[in-house]
mmCIF file of C-alpha atoms in Angstrom:
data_model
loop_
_atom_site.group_PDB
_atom_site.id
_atom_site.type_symbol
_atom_site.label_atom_id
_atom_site.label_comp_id
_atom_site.label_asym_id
_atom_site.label_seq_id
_atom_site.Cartn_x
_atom_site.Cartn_y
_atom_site.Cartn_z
ATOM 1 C CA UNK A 11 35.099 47.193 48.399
ATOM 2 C CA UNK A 12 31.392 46.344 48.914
ATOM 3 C CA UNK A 13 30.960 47.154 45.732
ATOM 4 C CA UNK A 14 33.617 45.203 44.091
ATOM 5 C CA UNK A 15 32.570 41.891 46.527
ATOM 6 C CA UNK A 16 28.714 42.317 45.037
ATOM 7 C CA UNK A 17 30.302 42.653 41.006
ATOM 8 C CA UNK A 18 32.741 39.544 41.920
ATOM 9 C CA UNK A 19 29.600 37.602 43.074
ATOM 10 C CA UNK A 20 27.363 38.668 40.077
ATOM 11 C CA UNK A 21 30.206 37.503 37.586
ATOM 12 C CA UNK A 22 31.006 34.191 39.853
ATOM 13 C CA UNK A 23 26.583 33.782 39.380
ATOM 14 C CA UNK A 24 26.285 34.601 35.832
ATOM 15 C CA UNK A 25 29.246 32.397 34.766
ATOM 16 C CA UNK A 26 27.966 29.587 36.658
ATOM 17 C CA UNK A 27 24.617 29.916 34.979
ATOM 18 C CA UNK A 28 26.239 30.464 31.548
ATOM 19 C CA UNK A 29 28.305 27.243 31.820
ATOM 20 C CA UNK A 30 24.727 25.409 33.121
ATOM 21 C CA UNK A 31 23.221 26.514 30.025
ATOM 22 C CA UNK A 32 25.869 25.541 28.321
ATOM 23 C CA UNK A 33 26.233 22.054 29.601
ATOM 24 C CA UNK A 34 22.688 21.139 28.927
ATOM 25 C CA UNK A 35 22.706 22.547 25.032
ATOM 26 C CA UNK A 36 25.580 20.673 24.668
ATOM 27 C CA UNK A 37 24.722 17.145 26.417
ATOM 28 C CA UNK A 38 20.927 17.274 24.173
ATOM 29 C CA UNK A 39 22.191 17.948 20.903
ATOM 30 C CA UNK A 40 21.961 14.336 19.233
ATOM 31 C CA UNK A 41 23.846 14.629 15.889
ATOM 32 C CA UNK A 42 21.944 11.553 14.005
ATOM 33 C CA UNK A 43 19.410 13.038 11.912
ATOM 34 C CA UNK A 44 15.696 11.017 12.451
ATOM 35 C CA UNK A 45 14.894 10.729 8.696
ATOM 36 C CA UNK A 46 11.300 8.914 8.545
ATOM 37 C CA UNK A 47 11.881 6.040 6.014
ATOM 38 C CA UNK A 48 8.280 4.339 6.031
ATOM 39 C CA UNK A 49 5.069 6.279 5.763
ATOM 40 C CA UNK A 50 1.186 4.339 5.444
ATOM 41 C CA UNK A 51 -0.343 4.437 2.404
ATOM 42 C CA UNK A 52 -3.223 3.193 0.632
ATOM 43 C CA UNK A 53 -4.497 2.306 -3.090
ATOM 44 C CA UNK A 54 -7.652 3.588 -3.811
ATOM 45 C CA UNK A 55 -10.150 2.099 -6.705
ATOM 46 C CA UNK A 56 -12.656 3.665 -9.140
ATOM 47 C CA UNK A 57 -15.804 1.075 -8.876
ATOM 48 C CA UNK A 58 -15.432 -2.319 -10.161
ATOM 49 C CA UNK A 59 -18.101 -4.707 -11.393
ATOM 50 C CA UNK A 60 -18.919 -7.475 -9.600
ATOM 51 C CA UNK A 61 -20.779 -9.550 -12.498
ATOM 52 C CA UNK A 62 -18.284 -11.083 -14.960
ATOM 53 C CA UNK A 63 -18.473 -13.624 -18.015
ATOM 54 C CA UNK A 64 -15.515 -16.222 -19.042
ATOM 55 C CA UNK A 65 -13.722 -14.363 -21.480
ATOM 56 C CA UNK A 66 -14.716 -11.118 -20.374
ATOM 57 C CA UNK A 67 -11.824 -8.414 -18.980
ATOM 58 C CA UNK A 68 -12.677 -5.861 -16.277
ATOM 59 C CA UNK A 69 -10.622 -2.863 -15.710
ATOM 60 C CA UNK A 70 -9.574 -1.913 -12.071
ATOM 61 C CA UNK A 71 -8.353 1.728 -12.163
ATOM 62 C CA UNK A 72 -6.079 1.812 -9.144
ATOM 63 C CA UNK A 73 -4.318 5.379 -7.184
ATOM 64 C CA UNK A 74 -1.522 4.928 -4.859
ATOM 65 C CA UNK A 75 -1.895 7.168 -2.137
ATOM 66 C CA UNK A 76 0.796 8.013 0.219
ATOM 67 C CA UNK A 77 1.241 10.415 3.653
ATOM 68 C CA UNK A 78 4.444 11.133 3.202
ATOM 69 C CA UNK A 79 7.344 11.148 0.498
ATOM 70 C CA UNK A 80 10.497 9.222 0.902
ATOM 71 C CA UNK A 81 12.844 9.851 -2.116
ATOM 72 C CA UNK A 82 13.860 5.881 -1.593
ATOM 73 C CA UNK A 83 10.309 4.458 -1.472
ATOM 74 C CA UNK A 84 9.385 1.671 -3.754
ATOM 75 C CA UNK A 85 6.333 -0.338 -3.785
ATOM 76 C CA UNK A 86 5.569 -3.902 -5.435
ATOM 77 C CA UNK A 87 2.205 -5.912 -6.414
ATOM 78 C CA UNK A 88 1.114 -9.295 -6.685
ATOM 79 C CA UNK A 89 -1.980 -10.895 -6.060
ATOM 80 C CA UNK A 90 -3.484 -14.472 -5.502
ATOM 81 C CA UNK A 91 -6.369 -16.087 -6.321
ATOM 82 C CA UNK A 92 -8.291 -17.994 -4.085
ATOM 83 C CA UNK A 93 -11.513 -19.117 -5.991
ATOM 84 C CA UNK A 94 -11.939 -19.352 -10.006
ATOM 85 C CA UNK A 95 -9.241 -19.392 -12.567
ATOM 86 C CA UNK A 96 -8.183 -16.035 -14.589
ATOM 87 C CA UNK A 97 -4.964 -13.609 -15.342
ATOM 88 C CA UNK A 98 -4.373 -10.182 -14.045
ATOM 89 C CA UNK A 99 -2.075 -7.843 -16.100
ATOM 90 C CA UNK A 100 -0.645 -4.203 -15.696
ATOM 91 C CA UNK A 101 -1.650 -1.346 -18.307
ATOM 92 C CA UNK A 102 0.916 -1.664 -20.028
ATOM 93 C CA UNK A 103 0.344 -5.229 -20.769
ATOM 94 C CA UNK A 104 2.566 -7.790 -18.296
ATOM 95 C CA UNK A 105 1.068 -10.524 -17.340
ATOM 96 C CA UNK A 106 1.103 -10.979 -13.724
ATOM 97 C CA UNK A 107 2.223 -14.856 -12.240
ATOM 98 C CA UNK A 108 -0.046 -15.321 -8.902
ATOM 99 C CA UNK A 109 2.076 -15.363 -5.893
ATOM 100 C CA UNK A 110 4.812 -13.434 -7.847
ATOM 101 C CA UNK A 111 6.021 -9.467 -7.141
ATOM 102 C CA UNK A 112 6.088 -6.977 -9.464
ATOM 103 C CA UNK A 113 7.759 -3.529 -9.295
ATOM 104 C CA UNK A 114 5.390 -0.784 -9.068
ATOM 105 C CA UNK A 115 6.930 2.206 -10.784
ATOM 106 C CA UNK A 116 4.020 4.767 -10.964
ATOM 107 C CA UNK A 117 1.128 5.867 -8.479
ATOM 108 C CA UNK A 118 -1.677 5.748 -10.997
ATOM 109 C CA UNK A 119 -2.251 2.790 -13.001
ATOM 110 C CA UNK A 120 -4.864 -0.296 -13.992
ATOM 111 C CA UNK A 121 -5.166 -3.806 -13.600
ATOM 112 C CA UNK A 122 -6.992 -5.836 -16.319
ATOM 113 C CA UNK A 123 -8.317 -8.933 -14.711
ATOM 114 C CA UNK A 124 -9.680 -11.514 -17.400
ATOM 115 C CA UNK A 125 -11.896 -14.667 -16.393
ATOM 116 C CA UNK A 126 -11.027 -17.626 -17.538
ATOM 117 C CA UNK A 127 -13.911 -20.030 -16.002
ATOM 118 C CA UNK A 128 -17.955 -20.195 -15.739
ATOM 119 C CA UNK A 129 -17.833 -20.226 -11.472
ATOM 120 C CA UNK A 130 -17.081 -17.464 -8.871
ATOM 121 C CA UNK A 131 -13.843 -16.042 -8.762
ATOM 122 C CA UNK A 132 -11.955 -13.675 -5.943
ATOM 123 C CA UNK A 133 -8.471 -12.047 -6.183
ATOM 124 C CA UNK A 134 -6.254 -10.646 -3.254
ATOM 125 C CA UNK A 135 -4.032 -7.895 -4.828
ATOM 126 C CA UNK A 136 -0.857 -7.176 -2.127
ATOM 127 C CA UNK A 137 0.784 -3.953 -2.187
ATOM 128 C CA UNK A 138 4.179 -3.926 -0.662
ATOM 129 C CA UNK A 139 6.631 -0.871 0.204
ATOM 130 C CA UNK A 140 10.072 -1.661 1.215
ATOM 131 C CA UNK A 141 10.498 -0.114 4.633
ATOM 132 C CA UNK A 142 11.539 -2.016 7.652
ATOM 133 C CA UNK A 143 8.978 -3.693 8.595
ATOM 134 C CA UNK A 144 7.058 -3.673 5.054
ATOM 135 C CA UNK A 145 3.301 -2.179 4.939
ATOM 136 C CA UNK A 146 1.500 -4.207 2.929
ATOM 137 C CA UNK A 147 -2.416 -3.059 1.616
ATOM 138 C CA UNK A 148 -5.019 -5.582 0.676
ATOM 139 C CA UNK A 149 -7.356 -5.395 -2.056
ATOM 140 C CA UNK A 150 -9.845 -8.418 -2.741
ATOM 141 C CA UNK A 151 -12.155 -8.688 -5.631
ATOM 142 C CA UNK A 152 -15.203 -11.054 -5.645
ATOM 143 C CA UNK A 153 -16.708 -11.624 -8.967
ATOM 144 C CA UNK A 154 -19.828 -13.448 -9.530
ATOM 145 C CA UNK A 155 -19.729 -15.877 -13.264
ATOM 146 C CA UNK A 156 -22.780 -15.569 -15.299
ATOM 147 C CA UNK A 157 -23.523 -17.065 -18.460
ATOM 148 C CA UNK A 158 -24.040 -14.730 -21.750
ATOM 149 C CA UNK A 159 -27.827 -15.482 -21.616
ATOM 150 C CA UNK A 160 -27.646 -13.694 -17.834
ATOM 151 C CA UNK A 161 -25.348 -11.189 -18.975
ATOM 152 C CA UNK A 162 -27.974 -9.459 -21.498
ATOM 153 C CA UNK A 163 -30.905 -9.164 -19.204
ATOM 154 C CA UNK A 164 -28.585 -7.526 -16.316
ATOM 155 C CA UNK A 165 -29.354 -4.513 -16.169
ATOM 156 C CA UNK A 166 -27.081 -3.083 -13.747
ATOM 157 C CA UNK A 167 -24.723 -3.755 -11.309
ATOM 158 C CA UNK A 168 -23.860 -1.935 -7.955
ATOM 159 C CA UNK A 169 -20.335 -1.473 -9.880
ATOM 160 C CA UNK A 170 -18.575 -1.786 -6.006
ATOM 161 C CA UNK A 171 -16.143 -3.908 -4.796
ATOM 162 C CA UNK A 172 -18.347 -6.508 -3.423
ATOM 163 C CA UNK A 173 -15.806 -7.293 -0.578
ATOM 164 C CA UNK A 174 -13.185 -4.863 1.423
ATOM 165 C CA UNK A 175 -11.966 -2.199 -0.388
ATOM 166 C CA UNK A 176 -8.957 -2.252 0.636
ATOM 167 C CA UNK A 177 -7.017 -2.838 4.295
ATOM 168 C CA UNK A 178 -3.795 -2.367 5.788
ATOM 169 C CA UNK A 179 -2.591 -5.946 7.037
ATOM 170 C CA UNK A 180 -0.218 -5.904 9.420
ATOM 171 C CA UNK A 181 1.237 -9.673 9.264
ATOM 172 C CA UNK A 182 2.973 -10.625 6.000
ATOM 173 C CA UNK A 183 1.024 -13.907 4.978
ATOM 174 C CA UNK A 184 2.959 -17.038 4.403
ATOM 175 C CA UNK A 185 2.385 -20.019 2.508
ATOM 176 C CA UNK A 186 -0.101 -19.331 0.709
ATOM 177 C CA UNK A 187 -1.627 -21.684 -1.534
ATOM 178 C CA UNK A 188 -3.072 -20.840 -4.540
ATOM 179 C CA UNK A 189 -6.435 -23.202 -5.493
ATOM 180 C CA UNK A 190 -8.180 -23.131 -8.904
ATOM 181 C CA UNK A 191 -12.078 -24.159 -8.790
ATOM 182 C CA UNK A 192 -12.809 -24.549 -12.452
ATOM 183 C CA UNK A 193 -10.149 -26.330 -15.193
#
């Protein structure tokens, strides 16, 4: 009997345990799958000259780099200019409005900006993604206006980007006015 009192209390203890075990497996499952929908990214440049002439067109060879892959992700561009007067268009030859966004549909591509005035110009080029909240990047370009005469006895430029390369911003900016120096 002693030895049927010791199996009854080993089965009553293991079954007690089992159902434990049990309980907590089945109170920690959560069946909602966590699928990450934004990841950061950044768009990296080849150099860019900082010395431009009215009329003249640099190119701005741009790399979309992200750190993780969403099958849903899509990113936009626009830009705004703050000083000077030109255009900006995509590689395969839109025109881009300031303060308007474009659909990005590839991660390598270039940006043609053309001057269209004598003075110092800057652009602000936005990337967007479309997660919740957005992640927007910031690229600014300063360019410095020369005359033709200048232009021949240059001999060589830093070919940087004269001002950030390129930041994460964190705030969407609103209302932002675009002001041309030169018409």
């Amino acid at each position: 009997m002693k030895k049927r009192n010791k199996q009854n209390a080993f089965a009553t203890i293991f079954s007690a345990m089992l159902a434990t075990v049990v309980a907590i497996a089945l109170v920690s499952c959560d069946n909602e799958l966590d699928v990450q929908q934004g990841y950061p990214f950044t768009v990296e440049t080849m150099p860019v000259p900082k010395r431009i002439v009215k009329g003249e067109t640099v190119e701005i060879r741009c790399e979309l780099k992200r750190e993780g892959r969403f099958s849903d992700a899509r990113y936009t561009v626009r830009y705004f200019q703050p000083d000077g007067k030109g255009s900006l268009r995509m590689d395969d030859g839109m025109v881009l409005l300031p303060n308007d966004r474009y659909p990005l549909d590839r991660e390598v591509f270039r940006l043609y900006y053309t001057s269209e005035c004598e003075d110092q110009q800057s652009i602000d080029i936005y990337f967007e993604d479309n997660s919740a909240p957005a992640q927007l990047f910031l690229l600014s370009f300063d360019f410095n206006n020369e005359k033709k005469d200048d232009a021949e006895n240059d001999t060589g430029g830093t070919g940087r980007i004269p001002r950030t390369g390129g930041e994460l911003v964190k705030n969407p900016l609103v209302n932002i006015e675009t002001v041309t120096v030169c018409e």
